[in-house]
């Protein structure tokens, strides 16, 4: 399961990531509301853990903007404020659950389990764009009767691109999300894995293609004609 943590306290974000990774989750962390919107809109996350007090855009506004963009990913709001009016504001903004700091790791995991049970209809095991289907458990890429296994990095990039078909994703964003924000990966690494992924898309006979947008990044066109 893939979780996005949006928390401006870097130490707390790292602590949350460790708890989640120890429980088998894949975690991305960002530290301001605008990054939360940009990452959350990809639609590739199973749960978003969202702090309320964030720079650039607060958590309530992040939740509202994600819902307006038709992102149905379950959202767990974290805040130090426990006033009933704040809880109501968070839920009205589009959050699915609300947890007050401080909290225990066991409490966090219980909330996540409840969210995924309650929102089971929006936690997908596959991701589809055009004639391509990406299995989020097995890392298989399928088109019709043809299937091929992706490497971990190919899968990470495919998940980002298939999650937002037609949207341009920069090389910097791919590095941050596929390798991690503190990675030493370079644009050459991105180019190499894009090349590998293009070959595998071709191998399964898909009409989709990864387009290079010069000086910007890449996007998935759902058919060769688009």
Tab-separated table of N, CA, C and O in Angstrom, residues 133-142 147-150 155:
chain	number	residue	atom	x	y	z
A	133	UNK	N	-2.787	-1.857	-18.262
A	133	UNK	CA	-3.173	-2.087	-16.873
A	133	UNK	C	-1.930	-2.436	-16.070
A	133	UNK	O	-1.155	-3.327	-16.456
A	134	UNK	N	-1.728	-1.731	-14.959
A	134	UNK	CA	-0.582	-1.966	-14.083
A	134	UNK	C	-1.082	-2.620	-12.810
A	134	UNK	O	-1.926	-2.062	-12.100
A	135	UNK	N	-0.582	-3.819	-12.522
A	135	UNK	CA	-0.944	-4.516	-11.299
A	135	UNK	C	-0.081	-3.989	-10.163
A	135	UNK	O	1.147	-4.116	-10.193
A	136	UNK	N	-0.705	-3.387	-9.147
A	136	UNK	CA	0.029	-2.728	-8.078
A	136	UNK	C	0.595	-3.702	-7.061
A	136	UNK	O	1.394	-3.317	-6.208
A	137	UNK	N	0.208	-4.966	-7.157
A	137	UNK	CA	0.743	-5.978	-6.259
A	137	UNK	C	1.891	-6.751	-6.905
A	137	UNK	O	2.946	-6.926	-6.320
A	138	UNK	N	1.683	-7.201	-8.148
A	138	UNK	CA	2.671	-8.064	-8.803
A	138	UNK	C	3.691	-7.304	-9.637
A	138	UNK	O	4.687	-7.880	-10.066
A	139	UNK	N	3.454	-5.993	-9.916
A	139	UNK	CA	4.317	-5.163	-10.752
A	139	UNK	C	4.233	-5.566	-12.223
A	139	UNK	O	5.114	-5.228	-13.029
A	140	UNK	N	3.166	-6.270	-12.618
A	140	UNK	CA	2.982	-6.678	-14.008
A	140	UNK	C	2.295	-5.565	-14.801
A	140	UNK	O	1.356	-4.936	-14.323
A	141	UNK	N	2.761	-5.368	-16.036
A	141	UNK	CA	2.139	-4.439	-16.973
A	141	UNK	C	1.464	-5.268	-18.052
A	141	UNK	O	2.095	-6.129	-18.671
A	142	UNK	N	0.165	-4.995	-18.288
A	142	UNK	CA	-0.623	-5.839	-19.191
A	142	UNK	C	-1.308	-5.006	-20.257
A	142	UNK	O	-1.795	-3.903	-19.992
A	147	UNK	N	1.520	-9.744	-21.072
A	147	UNK	CA	1.929	-9.245	-19.753
A	147	UNK	C	3.440	-9.298	-19.626
A	147	UNK	O	4.083	-10.232	-20.110
A	148	UNK	N	4.005	-8.283	-18.960
A	148	UNK	CA	5.438	-8.261	-18.712
A	148	UNK	C	5.687	-7.717	-17.310
A	148	UNK	O	4.955	-6.846	-16.836
A	149	UNK	N	6.689	-8.248	-16.642
A	149	UNK	CA	7.024	-7.807	-15.284
A	149	UNK	C	7.952	-6.593	-15.358
A	149	UNK	O	8.899	-6.571	-16.130
A	150	UNK	N	7.668	-5.588	-14.522
A	150	UNK	CA	8.504	-4.398	-14.455
A	150	UNK	C	9.471	-4.487	-13.280
A	150	UNK	O	9.173	-5.126	-12.269
A	155	UNK	N	8.373	0.216	-12.429
A	155	UNK	CA	7.043	0.222	-11.834
A	155	UNK	C	6.726	1.572	-11.201
A	155	UNK	O	5.630	2.113	-11.382
